[in-house]
Amino acid sequence: EAQVTQNPRYLITVTGKKLTVTCSQNMNHEYMSWYRQDPGLGLRQIYYSMNVEVTDKGDVPEGYKVSRKEKRNFPLILESPSPNQTSLYFCASSLLGTYGYTFGSGTRLTVV
Amino acid sequence: AQSVAQPEDQVNVAEGNPLTVKCTYSVSGNPYLFWYVQYPNRGLQFLLKYITGDNLVKGSYGFEAEFNKSQTSFHLKKPSALVSDSALYFCAVRPITGGGNKLTFGTGTQLKVEL
């Protein structure tokens, strides 16, 4: 089944403790992207990647890192999480130049 | 830069009545337009998209949307609302050319359908 898999689904952590949210897709998509969803703000793009080793900032990249060492994986790294990064995170993938997007199920992160 | 406006934070409608959730967009060139729905504690579900062709697009669960290029709008509609339609709805846009594959979302509209 074609899908984007995010892990974990839920995470509660403490301020400053490094964490990684994984994202993996099995559709050979070049394009992958991370969004955060906050009430009243909709979904905002954090980082995106056009292909392996090609990543770039989205609209709200501060406090986040990503890597794209393999085509299928696009982890989101919070090196020193803060409470303002408490949010619902979505990973998405797409074939470049097309209009079909596949979203992961989301990761609800709480930073205390 | 591309953007989406959903002017209503919440829309309330009685079951059986028609519903409209508004969306306007700004993009360079021609757009791809999308509607997604999010039920409580769930992920995003794709509802429908406009790519090209007929301005009236039909999607899942009886929803449809009308693309109006002159008004840069893509309003979501349903002839007869159900209580089960209550959810958070997002409009999204990306340009057909340029802009990479970036999908830009609106702030969302909470739809509440009451008996």
PDB file of C-alpha atoms in Angstrom:
ATOM      1  CA  GLU A   1       0.000   0.000   0.000  1.00  0.00           C
ATOM      2  CA  ALA A   2       1.308   3.423  -0.992  1.00  0.00           C
ATOM      3  CA  GLN A   3       1.775   5.460   2.135  1.00  0.00           C
ATOM      4  CA  VAL A   4       3.713   7.960   4.194  1.00  0.00           C
ATOM      5  CA  THR A   5       4.587   6.631   7.629  1.00  0.00           C
ATOM      6  CA  GLN A   6       5.363   8.927  10.528  1.00  0.00           C
ATOM      7  CA  ASN A   7       6.620   7.869  13.911  1.00  0.00           C
ATOM      8  CA  PRO A   8       5.828   8.351  16.663  1.00  0.00           C
ATOM      9  CA  ARG A   9       2.143   9.306  16.557  1.00  0.00           C
ATOM     10  CA  TYR A  10       2.312  10.930  19.969  1.00  0.00           C
ATOM     11  CA  LEU A  11       5.281  12.278  21.863  1.00  0.00           C
ATOM     12  CA  ILE A  12       5.626  14.160  25.123  1.00  0.00           C
ATOM     13  CA  THR A  13       9.095  15.444  25.880  1.00  0.00           C
ATOM     14  CA  VAL A  14      10.888  17.988  28.025  1.00  0.00           C
ATOM     15  CA  THR A  15      12.457  21.252  26.980  1.00  0.00           C
ATOM     16  CA  GLY A  16      15.932  20.823  25.550  1.00  0.00           C
ATOM     17  CA  LYS A  17      15.866  17.061  24.994  1.00  0.00           C
ATOM     18  CA  LYS A  18      16.754  16.314  21.393  1.00  0.00           C
ATOM     19  CA  LEU A  19      14.204  14.340  19.414  1.00  0.00           C
ATOM     20  CA  THR A  20      13.633  13.027  15.918  1.00  0.00           C
ATOM     21  CA  VAL A  21      10.340  12.433  14.170  1.00  0.00           C
ATOM     22  CA  THR A  22      10.717   9.966  11.344  1.00  0.00           C
ATOM     23  CA  CYS A  23       8.981  10.057   7.976  1.00  0.00           C
ATOM     24  CA  SER A  24       9.202   7.352   5.350  1.00  0.00           C
ATOM     25  CA  GLN A  25       7.449   6.926   2.000  1.00  0.00           C
ATOM     26  CA  ASN A  26       7.293   3.908  -0.287  1.00  0.00           C
ATOM     27  CA  MET A  27       6.271   5.619  -3.529  1.00  0.00           C
ATOM     28  CA  ASN A  28       9.673   6.708  -4.833  1.00  0.00           C
ATOM     29  CA  HIS A  29       8.612  10.348  -4.527  1.00  0.00           C
ATOM     30  CA  GLU A  30      11.292  12.980  -5.027  1.00  0.00           C
ATOM     31  CA  TYR A  31       9.525  15.716  -3.078  1.00  0.00           C
ATOM     32  CA  MET A  32       9.002  15.536   0.670  1.00  0.00           C
ATOM     33  CA  SER A  33       7.889  18.192   3.080  1.00  0.00           C
ATOM     34  CA  TRP A  34       7.185  18.832   6.747  1.00  0.00           C
ATOM     35  CA  TYR A  35       4.308  20.945   8.033  1.00  0.00           C
ATOM     36  CA  ARG A  36       3.181  21.999  11.461  1.00  0.00           C
ATOM     37  CA  GLN A  37      -0.461  22.641  12.259  1.00  0.00           C
ATOM     38  CA  ASP A  38      -1.502  25.123  14.915  1.00  0.00           C
ATOM     39  CA  PRO A  39      -5.000  26.379  15.792  1.00  0.00           C
ATOM     40  CA  GLY A  40      -5.923  29.430  13.770  1.00  0.00           C
ATOM     41  CA  LEU A  41      -2.737  29.231  11.711  1.00  0.00           C
ATOM     42  CA  GLY A  42      -3.463  26.257   9.495  1.00  0.00           C
ATOM     43  CA  LEU A  43      -0.584  24.183   8.165  1.00  0.00           C
ATOM     44  CA  ARG A  44       2.719  25.914   7.671  1.00  0.00           C
ATOM     45  CA  GLN A  45       5.675  24.449   5.844  1.00  0.00           C
ATOM     46  CA  ILE A  46       8.799  23.870   7.928  1.00  0.00           C
ATOM     47  CA  TYR A  47      11.254  22.321   5.472  1.00  0.00           C
ATOM     48  CA  TYR A  48      11.089  20.579   2.152  1.00  0.00           C
ATOM     49  CA  SER A  49      13.298  18.428  -0.024  1.00  0.00           C
ATOM     50  CA  MET A  50      13.310  18.159  -3.805  1.00  0.00           C
ATOM     51  CA  ASN A  51      15.498  15.055  -3.817  1.00  0.00           C
ATOM     52  CA  VAL A  52      18.290  13.245  -1.984  1.00  0.00           C
ATOM     53  CA  GLU A  53      20.698  15.693  -0.346  1.00  0.00           C
ATOM     54  CA  VAL A  54      18.566  18.657  -1.518  1.00  0.00           C
ATOM     55  CA  THR A  55      16.716  20.403   1.295  1.00  0.00           C
ATOM     56  CA  ASP A  56      15.504  23.941   1.841  1.00  0.00           C
ATOM     57  CA  LYS A  57      13.698  26.064   4.371  1.00  0.00           C
ATOM     58  CA  GLY A  58       9.990  26.555   4.302  1.00  0.00           C
ATOM     59  CA  ASP A  59       8.066  29.298   6.046  1.00  0.00           C
ATOM     60  CA  VAL A  60       8.814  28.400   9.692  1.00  0.00           C
ATOM     61  CA  PRO A  61      12.195  26.609   9.837  1.00  0.00           C
ATOM     62  CA  GLU A  62      13.550  28.072  13.085  1.00  0.00           C
ATOM     63  CA  GLY A  63      14.366  25.411  15.654  1.00  0.00           C
ATOM     64  CA  TYR A  64      14.204  22.514  13.198  1.00  0.00           C
ATOM     65  CA  LYS A  65      16.624  20.512  11.095  1.00  0.00           C
ATOM     66  CA  VAL A  66      16.065  17.898   8.416  1.00  0.00           C
ATOM     67  CA  SER A  67      18.153  15.512   6.386  1.00  0.00           C
ATOM     68  CA  ARG A  68      17.576  13.544   3.185  1.00  0.00           C
ATOM     69  CA  LYS A  69      20.233  10.867   2.927  1.00  0.00           C
ATOM     70  CA  GLU A  70      17.893   8.387   1.249  1.00  0.00           C
ATOM     71  CA  LYS A  71      15.001   9.027  -1.064  1.00  0.00           C
ATOM     72  CA  ARG A  72      12.435   7.330   1.130  1.00  0.00           C
ATOM     73  CA  ASN A  73      13.290   8.995   4.467  1.00  0.00           C
ATOM     74  CA  PHE A  74      12.965  12.596   5.608  1.00  0.00           C
ATOM     75  CA  PRO A  75      13.409  12.900   9.381  1.00  0.00           C
ATOM     76  CA  LEU A  76      12.573  16.051  11.301  1.00  0.00           C
ATOM     77  CA  ILE A  77      15.034  16.879  14.054  1.00  0.00           C
ATOM     78  CA  LEU A  78      14.441  19.153  17.021  1.00  0.00           C
ATOM     79  CA  GLU A  79      17.829  19.576  18.656  1.00  0.00           C
ATOM     80  CA  SER A  80      16.600  21.617  21.604  1.00  0.00           C
ATOM     81  CA  PRO A  81      12.795  21.550  21.692  1.00  0.00           C
ATOM     82  CA  SER A  82      10.921  24.374  23.324  1.00  0.00           C
ATOM     83  CA  PRO A  83       7.260  24.633  24.397  1.00  0.00           C
ATOM     84  CA  ASN A  84       6.429  26.775  21.349  1.00  0.00           C
ATOM     85  CA  GLN A  85       7.159  23.735  19.203  1.00  0.00           C
ATOM     86  CA  THR A  86       4.203  21.929  20.732  1.00  0.00           C
ATOM     87  CA  SER A  87       2.152  21.213  17.651  1.00  0.00           C
ATOM     88  CA  LEU A  88       0.736  18.639  15.260  1.00  0.00           C
ATOM     89  CA  TYR A  89       3.258  17.718  12.587  1.00  0.00           C
ATOM     90  CA  PHE A  90       2.587  16.263   9.153  1.00  0.00           C
ATOM     91  CA  CYS A  91       4.951  14.821   6.612  1.00  0.00           C
ATOM     92  CA  ALA A  92       3.939  14.797   2.942  1.00  0.00           C
ATOM     93  CA  SER A  93       5.413  13.470  -0.273  1.00  0.00           C
ATOM     94  CA  SER A  94       4.800  13.978  -3.966  1.00  0.00           C
ATOM     95  CA  LEU A  95       6.254  13.292  -7.380  1.00  0.00           C
ATOM     96  CA  LEU A  96       7.901  16.447  -8.674  1.00  0.00           C
ATOM     97  CA  GLY A  97       5.749  18.331 -11.144  1.00  0.00           C
ATOM     98  CA  THR A  98       2.578  16.470 -10.250  1.00  0.00           C
ATOM     99  CA  TYR A  99      -0.412  17.495  -8.158  1.00  0.00           C
ATOM    100  CA  GLY A 100      -0.916  14.414  -6.006  1.00  0.00           C
ATOM    101  CA  TYR A 101       0.198  14.599  -2.385  1.00  0.00           C
ATOM    102  CA  THR A 102       0.274  11.858   0.206  1.00  0.00           C
ATOM    103  CA  PHE A 103       0.211  12.863   3.857  1.00  0.00           C
ATOM    104  CA  GLY A 104       1.294  10.935   6.896  1.00  0.00           C
ATOM    105  CA  SER A 105      -1.078  10.402   9.814  1.00  0.00           C
ATOM    106  CA  GLY A 106       0.525  13.122  11.899  1.00  0.00           C
ATOM    107  CA  THR A 107       2.653  13.372  15.024  1.00  0.00           C
ATOM    108  CA  ARG A 108       1.299  15.203  18.023  1.00  0.00           C
ATOM    109  CA  LEU A 109       4.245  16.654  19.917  1.00  0.00           C
ATOM    110  CA  THR A 110       4.016  18.197  23.369  1.00  0.00           C
ATOM    111  CA  VAL A 111       7.068  19.926  24.832  1.00  0.00           C
ATOM    112  CA  VAL A 112       6.830  20.656  28.556  1.00  0.00           C
TER     113      VAL A 112
ATOM    114  CA  ALA B   1       4.377  34.233  -3.095  1.00  0.00           C
ATOM    115  CA  GLN B   2       1.278  32.083  -2.954  1.00  0.00           C
ATOM    116  CA  SER B   3      -1.381  32.413  -0.269  1.00  0.00           C
ATOM    117  CA  VAL B   4      -4.831  31.196   0.693  1.00  0.00           C
ATOM    118  CA  ALA B   5      -7.502  33.004   2.666  1.00  0.00           C
ATOM    119  CA  GLN B   6     -10.335  31.287   4.477  1.00  0.00           C
ATOM    120  CA  PRO B   7     -12.240  34.243   5.862  1.00  0.00           C
ATOM    121  CA  GLU B   8     -14.479  32.308   8.249  1.00  0.00           C
ATOM    122  CA  ASP B   9     -13.039  30.601  11.303  1.00  0.00           C
ATOM    123  CA  GLN B  10     -16.315  28.767  11.815  1.00  0.00           C
ATOM    124  CA  VAL B  11     -19.404  28.044   9.772  1.00  0.00           C
ATOM    125  CA  ASN B  12     -22.593  26.835  11.412  1.00  0.00           C
ATOM    126  CA  VAL B  13     -25.350  25.192   9.408  1.00  0.00           C
ATOM    127  CA  ALA B  14     -28.421  23.117  10.157  1.00  0.00           C
ATOM    128  CA  GLU B  15     -28.541  19.534   8.951  1.00  0.00           C
ATOM    129  CA  GLY B  16     -30.223  19.307   5.582  1.00  0.00           C
ATOM    130  CA  ASN B  17     -29.356  22.870   4.615  1.00  0.00           C
ATOM    131  CA  PRO B  18     -26.791  23.707   1.953  1.00  0.00           C
ATOM    132  CA  LEU B  19     -23.325  24.661   3.116  1.00  0.00           C
ATOM    133  CA  THR B  20     -20.569  26.821   1.694  1.00  0.00           C
ATOM    134  CA  VAL B  21     -17.026  27.145   2.993  1.00  0.00           C
ATOM    135  CA  LYS B  22     -15.188  30.026   1.374  1.00  0.00           C
ATOM    136  CA  CYS B  23     -11.677  30.107  -0.028  1.00  0.00           C
ATOM    137  CA  THR B  24      -9.787  32.686  -2.045  1.00  0.00           C
ATOM    138  CA  TYR B  25      -6.243  32.329  -3.263  1.00  0.00           C
ATOM    139  CA  SER B  26      -3.299  34.224  -4.675  1.00  0.00           C
ATOM    140  CA  VAL B  27      -0.732  32.559  -6.918  1.00  0.00           C
ATOM    141  CA  SER B  28       1.471  33.394  -9.870  1.00  0.00           C
ATOM    142  CA  GLY B  29      -0.022  31.890 -12.984  1.00  0.00           C
ATOM    143  CA  ASN B  30      -2.619  29.169 -12.991  1.00  0.00           C
ATOM    144  CA  PRO B  31      -3.354  27.178  -9.843  1.00  0.00           C
ATOM    145  CA  TYR B  32      -3.895  23.679  -8.663  1.00  0.00           C
ATOM    146  CA  LEU B  33      -6.485  23.921  -5.878  1.00  0.00           C
ATOM    147  CA  PHE B  34      -7.378  21.437  -3.168  1.00  0.00           C
ATOM    148  CA  TRP B  35      -9.729  20.861  -0.273  1.00  0.00           C
ATOM    149  CA  TYR B  36      -8.794  18.677   2.662  1.00  0.00           C
ATOM    150  CA  VAL B  37     -10.837  17.700   5.699  1.00  0.00           C
ATOM    151  CA  GLN B  38      -9.647  16.847   9.187  1.00  0.00           C
ATOM    152  CA  TYR B  39     -11.868  15.028  11.653  1.00  0.00           C
ATOM    153  CA  PRO B  40     -11.064  15.289  15.385  1.00  0.00           C
ATOM    154  CA  ASN B  41      -7.833  13.534  16.292  1.00  0.00           C
ATOM    155  CA  ARG B  42      -7.340  12.367  12.733  1.00  0.00           C
ATOM    156  CA  GLY B  43      -5.013  13.200   9.874  1.00  0.00           C
ATOM    157  CA  LEU B  44      -5.776  15.078   6.669  1.00  0.00           C
ATOM    158  CA  GLN B  45      -8.146  13.551   4.194  1.00  0.00           C
ATOM    159  CA  PHE B  46      -8.223  14.637   0.577  1.00  0.00           C
ATOM    160  CA  LEU B  47     -11.674  15.807  -0.566  1.00  0.00           C
ATOM    161  CA  LEU B  48     -11.258  17.161  -4.070  1.00  0.00           C
ATOM    162  CA  LYS B  49      -8.991  19.076  -6.409  1.00  0.00           C
ATOM    163  CA  TYR B  50      -9.161  21.424  -9.367  1.00  0.00           C
ATOM    164  CA  ILE B  51      -6.539  20.842 -12.014  1.00  0.00           C
ATOM    165  CA  THR B  52      -8.016  22.076 -15.262  1.00  0.00           C
ATOM    166  CA  GLY B  53     -11.209  21.887 -17.273  1.00  0.00           C
ATOM    167  CA  ASP B  54     -14.692  22.081 -15.804  1.00  0.00           C
ATOM    168  CA  ASN B  55     -14.935  24.760 -13.141  1.00  0.00           C
ATOM    169  CA  LEU B  56     -17.245  22.634 -11.013  1.00  0.00           C
ATOM    170  CA  VAL B  57     -15.357  19.833  -9.338  1.00  0.00           C
ATOM    171  CA  LYS B  58     -17.035  16.952  -7.559  1.00  0.00           C
ATOM    172  CA  GLY B  59     -15.345  15.141  -4.711  1.00  0.00           C
ATOM    173  CA  SER B  60     -15.879  12.728  -1.857  1.00  0.00           C
ATOM    174  CA  TYR B  61     -18.915  12.561   0.449  1.00  0.00           C
ATOM    175  CA  GLY B  62     -21.094  14.677  -1.861  1.00  0.00           C
ATOM    176  CA  PHE B  63     -18.880  17.753  -1.706  1.00  0.00           C
ATOM    177  CA  GLU B  64     -18.164  19.942  -4.692  1.00  0.00           C
ATOM    178  CA  ALA B  65     -16.219  23.119  -5.315  1.00  0.00           C
ATOM    179  CA  GLU B  66     -16.428  25.824  -7.912  1.00  0.00           C
ATOM    180  CA  PHE B  67     -13.322  27.399  -9.399  1.00  0.00           C
ATOM    181  CA  ASN B  68     -13.797  31.053 -10.290  1.00  0.00           C
ATOM    182  CA  LYS B  69     -10.710  32.464 -11.944  1.00  0.00           C
ATOM    183  CA  SER B  70     -11.880  36.074 -12.095  1.00  0.00           C
ATOM    184  CA  GLN B  71     -12.652  36.100  -8.375  1.00  0.00           C
ATOM    185  CA  THR B  72      -9.689  33.821  -7.506  1.00  0.00           C
ATOM    186  CA  SER B  73     -12.029  31.713  -5.425  1.00  0.00           C
ATOM    187  CA  PHE B  74     -12.568  28.018  -4.834  1.00  0.00           C
ATOM    188  CA  HIS B  75     -15.547  27.707  -2.493  1.00  0.00           C
ATOM    189  CA  LEU B  76     -16.507  24.323  -1.098  1.00  0.00           C
ATOM    190  CA  LYS B  77     -20.190  23.411  -1.242  1.00  0.00           C
ATOM    191  CA  LYS B  78     -22.605  20.675  -0.389  1.00  0.00           C
ATOM    192  CA  PRO B  79     -26.327  20.730  -1.202  1.00  0.00           C
ATOM    193  CA  SER B  80     -27.457  19.076   2.033  1.00  0.00           C
ATOM    194  CA  ALA B  81     -25.257  19.066   5.143  1.00  0.00           C
ATOM    195  CA  LEU B  82     -24.971  16.135   7.530  1.00  0.00           C
ATOM    196  CA  VAL B  83     -23.992  16.199  11.196  1.00  0.00           C
ATOM    197  CA  SER B  84     -21.143  13.882  10.242  1.00  0.00           C
ATOM    198  CA  ASP B  85     -19.713  16.635   7.996  1.00  0.00           C
ATOM    199  CA  SER B  86     -18.683  18.532  11.126  1.00  0.00           C
ATOM    200  CA  ALA B  87     -14.909  18.857  10.866  1.00  0.00           C
ATOM    201  CA  LEU B  88     -12.059  21.237  10.082  1.00  0.00           C
ATOM    202  CA  TYR B  89     -11.694  22.092   6.405  1.00  0.00           C
ATOM    203  CA  PHE B  90      -8.549  23.360   4.694  1.00  0.00           C
ATOM    204  CA  CYS B  91      -8.169  24.924   1.282  1.00  0.00           C
ATOM    205  CA  ALA B  92      -4.739  24.677  -0.378  1.00  0.00           C
ATOM    206  CA  VAL B  93      -3.061  25.989  -3.527  1.00  0.00           C
ATOM    207  CA  ARG B  94       0.074  25.545  -5.562  1.00  0.00           C
ATOM    208  CA  PRO B  95       1.016  27.053  -8.904  1.00  0.00           C
ATOM    209  CA  ILE B  96       0.982  24.769 -11.934  1.00  0.00           C
ATOM    210  CA  THR B  97       4.429  26.020 -12.911  1.00  0.00           C
ATOM    211  CA  GLY B  98       7.078  27.444 -10.648  1.00  0.00           C
ATOM    212  CA  GLY B  99       7.039  27.331  -6.861  1.00  0.00           C
ATOM    213  CA  GLY B 100       8.311  23.776  -6.788  1.00  0.00           C
ATOM    214  CA  ASN B 101       5.752  21.428  -5.327  1.00  0.00           C
ATOM    215  CA  LYS B 102       4.963  23.670  -2.391  1.00  0.00           C
ATOM    216  CA  LEU B 103       1.387  23.359  -1.202  1.00  0.00           C
ATOM    217  CA  THR B 104       0.172  26.407   0.729  1.00  0.00           C
ATOM    218  CA  PHE B 105      -2.749  26.018   3.109  1.00  0.00           C
ATOM    219  CA  GLY B 106      -5.345  28.377   4.483  1.00  0.00           C
ATOM    220  CA  THR B 107      -5.958  28.747   8.194  1.00  0.00           C
ATOM    221  CA  GLY B 108      -8.880  26.356   8.186  1.00  0.00           C
ATOM    222  CA  THR B 109     -12.636  26.651   8.711  1.00  0.00           C
ATOM    223  CA  GLN B 110     -14.421  24.718  11.408  1.00  0.00           C
ATOM    224  CA  LEU B 111     -17.731  23.444  10.074  1.00  0.00           C
ATOM    225  CA  LYS B 112     -20.412  22.682  12.631  1.00  0.00           C
ATOM    226  CA  VAL B 113     -23.584  20.990  11.447  1.00  0.00           C
ATOM    227  CA  GLU B 114     -26.375  20.839  14.002  1.00  0.00           C
ATOM    228  CA  LEU B 115     -29.648  18.972  14.126  1.00  0.00           C
TER     229      LEU B 115
END
